[in-house]
Coordinates of C-alpha atoms in Angstrom, one line a residue:
M3 CA -31.4 32.8 18.3
I4 CA -30.8 30.6 21.3
N5 CA -33.4 28.1 20.2
M6 CA -32.0 28.0 16.7
K7 CA -28.5 27.3 18.1
S8 CA -29.8 24.5 20.2
S9 CA -31.7 23.1 17.3
Y10 CA -28.6 23.4 15.1
H11 CA -26.5 21.3 17.4
S12 CA -29.2 18.6 17.5
L13 CA -29.2 18.6 13.7
I14 CA -25.4 18.2 13.5
A15 CA -25.5 15.2 15.9
I16 CA -28.3 13.6 13.8
Y17 CA -26.5 14.3 10.5
L18 CA -23.2 12.8 11.8
F19 CA -25.1 9.7 13.1
L20 CA -27.2 9.2 10.0
F21 CA -24.6 10.3 7.4
C22 CA -23.5 6.8 6.4
H23 CA -27.1 5.8 5.6
T24 CA -28.5 9.0 4.2
I25 CA -25.9 10.8 2.1
F26 CA -26.4 9.9 -1.6
R27 CA -29.2 7.5 -0.6
G28 CA -32.3 9.5 -1.5
Q29 CA -32.1 12.0 1.3
E30 CA -29.0 13.8 0.1
D31 CA -30.8 17.0 -1.0
K32 CA -32.6 17.3 2.4
T33 CA -29.4 16.8 4.4
V34 CA -27.4 19.3 2.3
D35 CA -30.2 21.8 2.2
S36 CA -30.4 21.8 6.0
L37 CA -26.7 22.5 6.3
K38 CA -26.9 25.2 3.6
F39 CA -29.7 26.8 5.6
V40 CA -27.3 27.0 8.6
V41 CA -24.5 28.7 6.6
S42 CA -26.8 31.1 4.9
S43 CA -28.8 32.1 8.0
N44 CA -27.9 34.6 10.7
S45 CA -26.2 31.9 12.8
D46 CA -23.0 32.9 14.6
I47 CA -19.7 32.2 13.0
A48 CA -18.9 29.1 15.1
E49 CA -22.1 27.4 13.8
K50 CA -21.3 28.3 10.2
I51 CA -17.7 26.9 10.5
K52 CA -19.0 23.6 11.8
A53 CA -21.7 23.4 9.0
Y54 CA -19.1 24.3 6.3
D55 CA -16.7 21.7 7.7
L56 CA -19.4 19.0 7.7
L57 CA -20.4 19.8 4.1
F58 CA -16.7 19.4 3.1
E59 CA -16.6 16.0 4.8
L60 CA -19.8 14.9 3.1
F61 CA -18.6 15.7 -0.4
I62 CA -14.8 15.2 -0.4
Y63 CA -15.0 11.6 -1.4
N64 CA -18.0 12.0 -3.7
D65 CA -17.7 15.3 -5.5
T66 CA -14.4 17.0 -4.8
E67 CA -15.3 20.2 -6.7
K68 CA -18.4 20.8 -4.5
A69 CA -16.2 20.1 -1.5
L70 CA -13.7 22.8 -2.8
E71 CA -16.6 25.2 -3.3
F72 CA -17.7 24.9 0.3
T73 CA -14.1 25.3 1.6
K74 CA -13.7 28.5 -0.4
D75 CA -17.0 29.8 1.0
L76 CA -15.8 29.0 4.5
D77 CA -12.5 30.9 3.9
S78 CA -14.4 33.9 2.5
V79 CA -16.8 34.0 5.5
A80 CA -14.0 33.6 8.0
N81 CA -11.8 36.3 6.5
K82 CA -14.7 38.8 6.5
V83 CA -15.1 38.6 10.2
N84 CA -11.4 37.8 10.8
N85 CA -12.1 34.5 12.6
P86 CA -8.8 32.6 13.0
E87 CA -10.4 29.1 13.5
G88 CA -12.4 29.4 10.3
I89 CA -9.4 30.5 8.3
I90 CA -7.2 27.7 9.7
R91 CA -9.9 25.1 9.1
S92 CA -10.4 26.2 5.5
T93 CA -6.7 26.0 4.9
L94 CA -6.6 22.5 6.3
N95 CA -9.5 21.4 4.1
L96 CA -7.7 22.9 1.0
G97 CA -4.7 20.8 1.9
Y98 CA -6.7 17.6 2.1
Y99 CA -8.6 18.5 -1.1
Y100 CA -5.3 18.7 -3.0
Y101 CA -4.2 15.4 -1.4
V102 CA -7.4 13.6 -2.7
E103 CA -6.7 15.1 -6.1
E104 CA -3.1 13.8 -5.9
K105 CA -1.6 17.3 -6.3
M106 CA 1.0 16.8 -3.6
D107 CA 3.0 20.0 -3.8
S108 CA -0.2 22.0 -3.3
A109 CA -1.4 19.7 -0.5
E110 CA 1.9 20.1 1.4
L111 CA 1.9 23.8 0.9
Y112 CA -1.6 24.2 2.5
L113 CA -1.0 21.7 5.3
R114 CA 2.3 23.4 6.4
R115 CA 0.5 26.7 6.2
T116 CA -2.2 25.2 8.5
L117 CA 0.5 24.3 11.0
D118 CA 2.0 27.9 10.8
L119 CA -1.4 29.5 11.3
S120 CA -2.1 27.2 14.3
K121 CA 0.9 28.4 16.4
G122 CA -0.3 29.9 19.6
K123 CA -4.0 28.9 19.0
E124 CA -6.1 26.5 20.9
V125 CA -6.8 24.2 17.9
K126 CA -5.3 20.9 18.9
D127 CA -7.7 18.9 16.7
I128 CA -6.7 20.9 13.6
V129 CA -3.0 20.5 14.3
L130 CA -3.4 16.7 14.7
A131 CA -5.4 16.5 11.5
A132 CA -2.8 18.5 9.6
L133 CA 0.0 16.3 10.8
D134 CA -2.0 13.2 9.9
N135 CA -2.6 14.4 6.4
L136 CA 1.0 15.6 6.0
S137 CA 2.2 12.0 6.8
L138 CA 0.0 10.8 3.9
V139 CA 1.6 13.4 1.6
E140 CA 5.1 12.4 2.6
A141 CA 4.3 8.7 2.0
H142 CA 2.8 9.5 -1.4
K143 CA 6.1 11.2 -2.3
G144 CA 8.1 8.2 -1.1
N145 CA 9.4 9.8 2.1
Y146 CA 8.3 6.8 4.3
I147 CA 10.7 7.5 7.1
I148 CA 9.4 11.0 7.6
S149 CA 5.8 9.7 7.3
N150 CA 6.3 7.0 9.9
Q151 CA 8.0 9.4 12.3
I152 CA 5.0 11.7 12.2
L153 CA 2.6 8.7 12.5
D154 CA 4.5 7.2 15.5
S155 CA 4.2 10.5 17.4
L156 CA 0.5 10.8 16.5
G157 CA -0.2 7.2 17.5
G158 CA 1.2 7.8 21.0
L159 CA -0.9 10.9 21.4
Y160 CA -4.1 9.2 20.3
L161 CA -3.5 6.3 22.6
V162 CA -2.9 8.5 25.6
D163 CA -6.0 10.6 24.8
G164 CA -8.1 7.4 24.5
N165 CA -8.9 8.2 20.8
Y166 CA -8.9 4.6 19.7
L167 CA -10.5 5.4 16.3
R168 CA -7.7 7.6 15.3
Y169 CA -5.2 5.2 16.9
G170 CA -6.5 2.4 14.7
V171 CA -6.3 4.6 11.6
T172 CA -2.7 5.5 12.4
I173 CA -1.7 1.8 12.8
N174 CA -3.3 1.2 9.3
N175 CA -1.4 4.1 7.8
I176 CA 1.9 2.9 9.2
A177 CA 1.2 -0.6 7.9
A178 CA 0.4 0.9 4.5
N179 CA 3.8 2.6 4.4
H180 CA 5.5 -0.8 5.2
Y181 CA 3.5 -2.3 2.3
D182 CA 4.8 0.3 -0.1
Q183 CA 8.4 -0.4 1.1
G184 CA 7.9 -4.1 0.4
N185 CA 7.9 -5.1 4.1
Y186 CA 4.9 -7.3 3.7
L187 CA 5.2 -9.3 7.0
T188 CA 5.3 -6.1 9.0
A189 CA 2.4 -4.6 6.9
M190 CA 0.1 -7.6 7.5
E191 CA 0.8 -7.5 11.2
G192 CA -0.1 -3.8 11.3
Y193 CA -3.3 -4.4 9.3
Q194 CA -4.5 -7.2 11.6
K195 CA -3.7 -5.0 14.6
A196 CA -5.6 -2.1 13.1
L197 CA -8.6 -4.4 12.3
K198 CA -8.8 -5.6 15.9
V199 CA -9.0 -2.0 17.1
L200 CA -11.5 -0.8 14.5
D201 CA -13.7 -3.9 14.9
T202 CA -14.8 -2.5 18.3
I203 CA -15.7 0.9 17.0
Q204 CA -19.0 1.8 15.2
D205 CA -18.1 5.3 14.1
E206 CA -16.7 6.0 10.6
P207 CA -17.2 2.4 9.2
Y208 CA -15.1 3.4 6.1
R209 CA -12.0 3.2 8.3
K210 CA -12.5 -0.5 8.8
A211 CA -13.2 -0.8 5.0
D212 CA -9.8 0.9 4.4
V213 CA -8.0 -1.8 6.4
L214 CA -9.9 -4.6 4.6
R215 CA -9.0 -3.1 1.3
N216 CA -5.3 -2.9 2.3
I217 CA -5.3 -6.5 3.3
G218 CA -6.9 -7.4 0.0
K219 CA -4.2 -5.5 -1.9
L220 CA -1.5 -7.3 0.1
N221 CA -3.0 -10.7 -0.6
T222 CA -3.0 -9.8 -4.3
R223 CA 0.7 -8.9 -4.1
Q224 CA 1.4 -12.3 -2.4
G225 CA -0.6 -14.2 -5.0
Q226 CA -3.4 -15.2 -2.6
L227 CA -6.1 -14.1 -5.0
D228 CA -9.2 -15.9 -3.6
S229 CA -8.5 -14.3 -0.2
A230 CA -7.8 -11.0 -1.9
L231 CA -11.2 -11.0 -3.6
D232 CA -12.9 -11.8 -0.2
Y233 CA -11.4 -8.8 1.6
L234 CA -11.8 -6.4 -1.3
N235 CA -15.5 -7.4 -1.7
Q236 CA -16.0 -6.8 2.1
A237 CA -14.5 -3.3 1.7
L238 CA -16.5 -2.6 -1.4
E239 CA -19.8 -3.5 0.4
I240 CA -19.1 -0.9 3.1
Y241 CA -18.0 1.8 0.7
L242 CA -21.1 1.4 -1.4
E243 CA -23.4 1.3 1.7
I244 CA -22.2 4.6 2.9
G245 CA -21.8 6.3 -0.5
D246 CA -18.0 6.6 -0.4
N247 CA -17.7 7.0 -4.2
L248 CA -13.9 7.6 -4.3
Y249 CA -12.9 4.5 -2.5
A250 CA -15.7 2.4 -4.0
A251 CA -14.3 3.3 -7.4
S252 CA -10.8 2.5 -6.3
T253 CA -11.9 -0.8 -4.9
F254 CA -13.6 -1.7 -8.2
I255 CA -10.2 -1.1 -9.8
D256 CA -8.5 -3.3 -7.2
I257 CA -10.9 -6.2 -7.9
G258 CA -10.3 -5.7 -11.6
S259 CA -6.6 -6.1 -11.0
V260 CA -7.2 -9.4 -9.2
H261 CA -9.2 -10.8 -12.2
S262 CA -6.4 -9.6 -14.4
D263 CA -3.9 -11.6 -12.4
L264 CA -6.3 -14.6 -12.7
G265 CA -6.1 -14.1 -16.5
D266 CA -9.7 -13.1 -16.9
Y267 CA -9.2 -9.8 -18.7
T268 CA -12.8 -9.4 -19.9
K269 CA -14.0 -9.5 -16.3
A270 CA -11.1 -7.2 -15.3
I271 CA -12.2 -4.6 -17.9
E272 CA -15.7 -4.9 -16.5
F273 CA -14.6 -3.8 -13.0
Y274 CA -12.2 -1.2 -14.3
E275 CA -15.1 0.4 -16.3
K276 CA -17.2 0.5 -13.1
G277 CA -14.5 2.4 -11.4
L278 CA -14.1 4.7 -14.4
K279 CA -17.8 5.4 -14.5
I280 CA -17.9 6.5 -10.8
G281 CA -14.7 8.5 -11.2
D282 CA -16.1 10.4 -14.2
E283 CA -19.5 11.0 -12.7
N284 CA -18.0 12.4 -9.5
N285 CA -15.1 14.4 -10.8
Q286 CA -12.6 12.0 -9.3
G287 CA -9.7 12.5 -11.7
S288 CA -7.2 10.4 -9.7
V289 CA -9.5 7.4 -10.0
S290 CA -10.4 7.9 -13.7
V291 CA -6.7 8.2 -14.7
L292 CA -5.9 4.9 -13.0
A293 CA -8.9 3.1 -14.5
L294 CA -8.0 4.2 -18.0
G295 CA -4.5 2.9 -17.6
N296 CA -5.6 -0.5 -16.3
I297 CA -8.1 -0.9 -19.1
G298 CA -5.4 -0.2 -21.6
I299 CA -3.1 -2.9 -20.1
A300 CA -6.0 -5.4 -20.1
Y301 CA -6.6 -4.8 -23.8
L302 CA -2.8 -5.2 -24.4
E303 CA -3.0 -8.6 -22.7
Q304 CA -5.9 -9.5 -25.1
E305 CA -3.6 -8.4 -28.0
N306 CA -6.0 -5.6 -28.9
Y307 CA -3.0 -3.2 -29.3
L308 CA -4.8 -0.2 -30.9
K309 CA -7.5 -0.1 -28.2
A310 CA -4.8 -0.5 -25.5
I311 CA -2.8 2.5 -26.9
G312 CA -5.9 4.6 -27.0
F313 CA -6.7 4.1 -23.3
L314 CA -3.1 4.4 -22.1
E315 CA -2.7 7.6 -24.0
K316 CA -5.9 9.0 -22.4
S317 CA -4.5 8.2 -19.0
L318 CA -1.1 9.8 -19.7
N319 CA -2.8 13.0 -21.1
Y320 CA -5.6 13.2 -18.5
K321 CA -6.0 16.8 -17.4
G322 CA -6.8 17.7 -13.8
S323 CA -4.9 14.9 -12.0
D324 CA -1.2 14.2 -11.3
L325 CA -0.2 10.7 -12.5
S326 CA 2.4 9.1 -10.2
D327 CA 5.9 8.5 -11.7
I328 CA 5.6 4.8 -11.3
N329 CA 2.3 4.7 -13.3
K330 CA 3.8 7.0 -16.0
T331 CA 6.7 4.6 -16.3
I332 CA 4.4 1.6 -16.7
Y333 CA 2.0 3.2 -19.1
L334 CA 4.9 4.5 -21.3
Y335 CA 6.6 1.1 -21.6
Q336 CA 3.3 -0.7 -22.2
I337 CA 2.6 1.7 -25.1
G338 CA 6.1 0.9 -26.3
K339 CA 5.3 -2.8 -26.1
C340 CA 2.1 -2.3 -28.2
Y341 CA 4.0 -0.5 -30.9
T342 CA 6.7 -3.2 -30.9
N343 CA 4.0 -5.8 -31.5
L344 CA 2.6 -3.7 -34.3
K345 CA 6.1 -3.6 -35.8
K346 CA 6.3 0.2 -35.4
Y347 CA 9.8 0.0 -33.8
E348 CA 10.9 3.6 -33.9
L349 CA 7.7 4.9 -32.3
A350 CA 8.0 2.1 -29.7
S351 CA 11.6 3.3 -29.0
Q352 CA 10.4 6.8 -28.2
Y353 CA 8.0 5.6 -25.5
L354 CA 10.4 3.1 -24.1
D355 CA 13.2 5.7 -23.8
S356 CA 10.8 8.1 -22.0
S357 CA 9.9 5.2 -19.6
I358 CA 13.5 4.4 -19.0
T359 CA 14.4 8.0 -18.3
I360 CA 11.6 8.5 -15.7
A361 CA 12.4 5.1 -14.0
T362 CA 16.1 5.9 -13.9
N363 CA 15.6 9.4 -12.5
Q364 CA 13.1 8.3 -9.8
S365 CA 15.0 5.0 -9.0
I366 CA 12.0 2.8 -9.8
G367 CA 14.0 -0.4 -10.1
N368 CA 11.5 -3.1 -11.0
E369 CA 9.8 -1.0 -13.6
L370 CA 13.2 0.1 -15.1
L371 CA 14.0 -3.6 -15.4
N372 CA 10.8 -4.2 -17.4
A373 CA 11.4 -1.2 -19.6
L374 CA 15.0 -2.3 -20.4
E375 CA 13.8 -5.9 -21.3
L376 CA 11.2 -4.5 -23.6
K377 CA 13.7 -2.1 -25.2
S378 CA 16.0 -5.1 -25.8
I379 CA 13.1 -7.0 -27.5
N380 CA 12.3 -4.0 -29.6
N381 CA 16.0 -3.6 -30.7
E382 CA 16.2 -7.3 -31.5
E383 CA 12.9 -7.2 -33.5
K384 CA 14.2 -4.4 -35.7
G385 CA 17.6 -5.9 -36.2
D386 CA 19.6 -3.6 -33.9
L387 CA 21.5 -6.5 -32.3
K388 CA 24.2 -4.5 -30.7
N389 CA 21.8 -2.3 -28.7
A390 CA 19.7 -5.3 -27.9
L391 CA 22.8 -6.9 -26.2
V392 CA 23.5 -3.7 -24.3
N393 CA 20.0 -3.6 -22.9
I394 CA 20.1 -7.3 -21.9
R395 CA 23.4 -6.6 -20.0
L396 CA 21.8 -3.7 -18.2
S397 CA 18.7 -5.6 -17.3
N398 CA 20.7 -8.6 -16.0
K399 CA 22.9 -6.3 -13.8
L400 CA 19.8 -4.5 -12.5
K401 CA 18.1 -7.9 -11.8
D402 CA 21.0 -9.0 -9.7
S403 CA 21.0 -5.7 -7.8
L404 CA 17.3 -6.0 -7.1
F405 CA 17.8 -9.6 -6.0
S406 CA 20.5 -8.6 -3.5
L407 CA 18.4 -5.7 -2.3
E408 CA 15.3 -7.8 -1.7
N409 CA 17.3 -10.2 0.5
S410 CA 18.8 -7.3 2.4
N411 CA 15.4 -5.9 3.0
K412 CA 14.2 -9.1 4.6
I413 CA 16.9 -8.7 7.3
K414 CA 15.9 -5.0 7.7
E415 CA 12.3 -6.0 8.0
L416 CA 13.0 -8.3 11.0
Q417 CA 15.0 -5.5 12.6
T418 CA 12.1 -3.1 11.9
I419 CA 9.7 -5.5 13.6
Y420 CA 12.0 -5.6 16.7
E421 CA 12.3 -1.8 16.9
T422 CA 8.5 -1.3 16.4
E423 CA 7.8 -3.7 19.3
K424 CA 10.2 -1.8 21.5
K425 CA 8.5 1.5 20.7
E426 CA 5.0 0.0 21.3
A427 CA 6.2 -1.3 24.7
E428 CA 7.6 2.2 25.6
I429 CA 4.3 3.8 24.6
A430 CA 2.3 1.4 26.7
L431 CA 4.5 2.0 29.7
Q432 CA 4.2 5.8 29.2
H433 CA 0.4 5.4 29.0
E434 CA 0.3 3.5 32.3
E435 CA 2.5 6.1 33.9
I436 CA 0.1 8.9 32.8
K437 CA -2.9 6.9 34.0
T438 CA -1.1 6.4 37.4
L439 CA -0.3 10.1 37.6
N440 CA -3.9 11.0 36.8
E441 CA -5.2 8.6 39.5
K442 CA -2.7 10.1 41.9
S443 CA -3.9 13.6 41.1
R444 CA -7.5 12.5 41.6
A445 CA -6.6 10.9 44.9
D446 CA -4.9 14.1 46.1
N447 CA -8.0 16.1 45.3
L448 CA -10.2 13.6 47.1
K449 CA -8.0 13.8 50.2
K450 CA -8.8 17.5 50.6
G451 CA -12.5 17.0 50.8
L452 CA -13.1 13.5 52.1
Y453 CA -13.3 12.1 55.7
A454 CA -10.9 9.4 56.9
G455 CA -12.9 6.6 55.4
G456 CA -12.9 8.2 52.0
M457 CA -9.2 8.8 52.3
A458 CA -8.6 5.2 53.1
S459 CA -10.6 4.1 50.1
A460 CA -8.6 6.5 47.8
L461 CA -5.3 5.1 49.2
A462 CA -6.5 1.6 48.7
V463 CA -7.4 2.4 45.1
S464 CA -4.0 4.0 44.6
G465 CA -2.3 0.9 46.1
L466 CA -4.1 -1.4 43.7
L467 CA -3.2 0.8 40.8
F468 CA 0.4 0.8 41.8
F469 CA 0.4 -3.0 42.2
G470 CA -1.3 -3.4 38.8
F471 CA 1.2 -1.0 37.2
R472 CA 4.2 -3.0 38.7
Q473 CA 2.7 -6.2 37.4
R474 CA 2.2 -4.7 33.9
I475 CA 5.9 -3.5 33.8
K476 CA 7.0 -7.0 34.8
K477 CA 4.8 -8.7 32.2
N478 CA 6.0 -6.3 29.5
R479 CA 9.6 -6.9 30.4
I480 CA 9.3 -10.7 30.2
A481 CA 7.3 -10.5 26.9
R482 CA 9.9 -8.1 25.5
E483 CA 12.9 -10.3 26.4
K484 CA 11.2 -13.3 25.0
Q485 CA 10.4 -11.5 21.8
E486 CA 13.9 -10.2 21.5
E487 CA 15.3 -13.7 21.6
I488 CA 12.9 -14.9 18.9
Y489 CA 13.9 -12.0 16.7
K490 CA 17.6 -12.7 17.2
Q491 CA 17.0 -16.3 16.1
E492 CA 15.0 -15.2 13.1
I493 CA 17.6 -12.7 12.1
E494 CA 20.3 -15.4 12.2
H495 CA 18.2 -17.6 10.2
K496 CA 17.6 -14.9 7.5
K497 CA 21.3 -14.2 7.5
K498 CA 22.0 -17.8 6.7
E499 CA 19.4 -17.6 3.9
L500 CA 21.0 -14.5 2.5
T501 CA 24.4 -16.1 2.5
S502 CA 23.0 -19.1 0.5
Q503 CA 21.3 -16.8 -2.0
T504 CA 24.5 -14.8 -2.3
L505 CA 26.5 -17.9 -3.2
H506 CA 23.9 -18.7 -5.8
L507 CA 24.2 -15.2 -7.2
V508 CA 28.0 -15.5 -7.4
Q509 CA 27.6 -18.7 -9.5
K510 CA 25.1 -16.9 -11.7
N511 CA 27.4 -13.9 -12.2
T512 CA 30.3 -16.2 -13.1
F513 CA 28.2 -17.7 -15.8
I514 CA 27.2 -14.4 -17.2
Q515 CA 30.8 -13.1 -17.2
E516 CA 32.0 -16.1 -19.1
L517 CA 29.2 -15.6 -21.6
M518 CA 30.1 -12.0 -22.1
E519 CA 33.7 -12.8 -22.7
N520 CA 32.6 -15.2 -25.4
L521 CA 30.5 -12.5 -27.0
E522 CA 33.5 -10.1 -27.0
N523 CA 35.5 -12.8 -28.8
I524 CA 33.0 -13.3 -31.6
K525 CA 31.9 -9.6 -31.9
N526 CA 34.7 -8.8 -34.4
S527 CA 33.4 -11.5 -36.8
P528 CA 30.1 -10.1 -38.1
E529 CA 29.0 -13.3 -39.8
K530 CA 29.5 -15.4 -36.6
F531 CA 28.0 -12.6 -34.4
K532 CA 24.8 -12.5 -36.4
M533 CA 24.5 -16.3 -36.5
E534 CA 25.1 -16.9 -32.8
F535 CA 23.3 -13.8 -31.4
R536 CA 19.7 -15.3 -31.2
R537 CA 21.0 -18.5 -29.5
I538 CA 23.0 -16.4 -27.0
V539 CA 20.0 -14.2 -26.2
M540 CA 17.8 -17.2 -25.5
L541 CA 20.5 -18.7 -23.3
L542 CA 20.7 -15.5 -21.3
K543 CA 16.9 -15.4 -20.9
K544 CA 16.8 -19.1 -19.7
E545 CA 19.8 -18.7 -17.4
N546 CA 17.7 -18.0 -14.4
A547 CA 15.8 -21.3 -14.8
S548 CA 18.7 -23.5 -15.9
D549 CA 19.0 -27.0 -14.3
K550 CA 22.5 -26.3 -13.0
D551 CA 21.3 -23.1 -11.4
W552 CA 18.4 -25.0 -9.8
E553 CA 20.6 -27.7 -8.4
V554 CA 22.8 -25.1 -6.7
F555 CA 19.8 -23.2 -5.4
K556 CA 18.2 -26.4 -4.2
S557 CA 21.2 -27.5 -2.1
Y558 CA 21.3 -24.1 -0.3
F559 CA 17.6 -24.1 0.1
A560 CA 17.6 -27.5 1.7
D561 CA 20.2 -26.4 4.2
V562 CA 18.1 -23.4 5.3
H563 CA 14.7 -25.2 5.1
N564 CA 15.7 -28.6 6.5
D565 CA 15.5 -30.9 3.5
F566 CA 12.3 -29.5 2.2
D567 CA 12.4 -31.4 -1.0
Q568 CA 13.0 -34.7 0.7
K569 CA 10.1 -34.2 3.0
L570 CA 7.9 -33.6 -0.1
K571 CA 9.1 -36.8 -1.8
T572 CA 8.6 -38.8 1.4
I573 CA 5.0 -37.6 1.8
Y574 CA 4.2 -37.6 -2.0
P575 CA 6.5 -40.0 -3.8
D576 CA 5.1 -39.2 -7.3
I577 CA 5.9 -35.4 -7.1
S578 CA 8.0 -34.2 -10.0
E579 CA 11.1 -32.1 -10.0
K580 CA 9.3 -29.2 -11.5
E581 CA 6.6 -29.4 -8.9
I582 CA 9.3 -29.4 -6.1
R583 CA 10.9 -26.4 -7.7
L584 CA 7.5 -24.5 -7.7
A585 CA 6.9 -25.6 -4.1
A586 CA 10.3 -24.2 -3.1
F587 CA 9.7 -20.9 -4.7
L588 CA 6.3 -20.7 -3.0
R589 CA 8.0 -21.6 0.3
M590 CA 10.2 -18.5 -0.3
N591 CA 7.0 -16.4 -0.5
L592 CA 7.6 -15.4 -4.1
T593 CA 4.6 -14.2 -6.0
T594 CA 3.1 -15.7 -9.1
K595 CA 4.7 -13.0 -11.3
E596 CA 8.1 -13.4 -9.6
I597 CA 8.1 -17.1 -10.1
A598 CA 7.0 -16.7 -13.7
A599 CA 9.9 -14.2 -14.3
T600 CA 12.4 -16.6 -12.6
L601 CA 11.3 -19.6 -14.7
N602 CA 10.8 -17.5 -17.9
V603 CA 7.2 -18.5 -18.4
L604 CA 3.8 -16.7 -18.4
P605 CA 2.0 -16.1 -15.0
D606 CA -0.9 -18.1 -16.3
S607 CA 1.3 -21.1 -16.6
I608 CA 2.3 -20.7 -12.9
L609 CA -1.3 -20.4 -11.8
K610 CA -2.2 -23.6 -13.6
S611 CA 0.9 -25.4 -12.1
K612 CA -0.1 -24.2 -8.6
Y613 CA -3.6 -25.6 -9.1
R614 CA -2.2 -29.0 -10.3
L615 CA 0.3 -29.1 -7.3
K616 CA -2.5 -28.3 -4.8
K617 CA -4.6 -31.1 -6.4
K618 CA -1.7 -33.6 -6.3
L619 CA -1.1 -32.7 -2.6
G620 CA -4.8 -33.5 -1.9
L621 CA -5.6 -30.1 -0.5
D622 CA -9.1 -28.9 -0.4
K623 CA -10.3 -25.5 -1.8
E624 CA -10.2 -23.8 1.6
T625 CA -6.6 -24.8 2.4
D626 CA -4.0 -22.2 1.3
L627 CA -1.1 -23.8 -0.6
N628 CA 1.5 -21.3 0.8
Q629 CA 0.4 -21.8 4.4
F630 CA 0.5 -25.6 3.9
L631 CA 4.0 -25.5 2.5
N632 CA 5.2 -23.3 5.3
T633 CA 4.2 -26.0 7.8
L634 CA 6.6 -28.6 6.3

């Protein structure tokens, strides 16, 4: 029994080390069979718990149902002998299983139960894991403040404990929350910081892949598509190498989305189908449902509406995985768009109304805007001009609200950066204090058993530590004061920018109000109303891109960005007004889709214009257009 126990621990160490290269690489059966031997033998309960836990880790990203089976077996074995640690660990694993399956209510239930069962027990690692996973659940539900509060606490604990792997993972998770909130600058800073930490750690290489994938997704959102593909392919290579099927499949889908943004829908479908294949083969419902939806949207872009509807319906009706509200909203209004194009207007209305209801109830602003605009088009196509006008009004009001909110969020983001820096400085100081106290404790213990020479050495070390600590405090204080001044200047700059945008918004609202008054005047004359309606609708759609609007925007933009257009004309005299307009929007860090919506053109048109602008400016392939414009 003693020899077997010693042998078992050696096996576990080997499996943990070789896992990334063996699991699902031809030696899967041998690895799993060895662990199954441990759980089926007469090993003591502690050994069985570790083996079951490792089996769960091996399968959770590759075959969730097998992972669930091992967790249930662990729970059964632990309950038979009334082993608290086994019961708590199986509860934790159940919580994470439901998180992976995107069944968030069940995930939260089991994770909170884990915390309740852990009270009074020496299971610190389980408590930390439960809190970590609970932060992911809260973020998935949109409770980012709660999620980041949990993660901030965990980050401090990991840093003090010297657990730099978990510290890097925590930084990545906080950054991911900022990304979901639209705080892209803060998110990118967090991702880069996490990457620096994880670059120095060989364990769990998929953690680094997670950060690379997140950077790729952020680059996609910002329209930096070449860079996005580079990061996503780096992440995919790691996932495939270690057999992480869940995230490999998700990354295939991410790469497909980049090709979709590039307008290559055939290639996009190719990558979506790779993700779907892995999802179906490994019982990964959360992946399959997303792949189906994206394939449907790609077929819609190719105007293959019947195929698009088929895939979107499969995604909406997929059993065994919860579809997020935002994806439900998108897939419903995309089906509505398909039926509108097929001239099945009543059927389209049913899907669009369902989409609008979900988006309204869940406050999904951008997608509600898209659904309202599609509903307006549907009403116009079927001749319901009155309701078409109502939906145009609603979408314009919502667009203005989102515009104001976005600028407000830019100010909040800078303030968040400042608060985050302060917290990090406090954590660093606390860490130094703890280190100093630990050194002092060691010095006190040494004094009891050492001769005078040893005591002198210990005191000398303590003196050096104290001096170093004082210097660290001084350095942190100077850096913090300098950073505070920078942030104050940036906030003032952003306030000025917000003011200019608000004035632009006032002019826009005045225009719309005048137009609405004219509509009210002609509404009572049906023959005039019908005749003028289409012209008025087109005028409303083009209002955002009007020349007068642009001149007002340009004057305020020049005040904030120091005669940006004049600098461009000085350097490149033959640059056109349209190209200056595009450069200005890029300087504001608007994405391709946002610029397309503002100018009322297709995203493909913006991509081509960006390419022509880059060529006219004489920039090589490696030079990023946005970064170049930011230097002017």
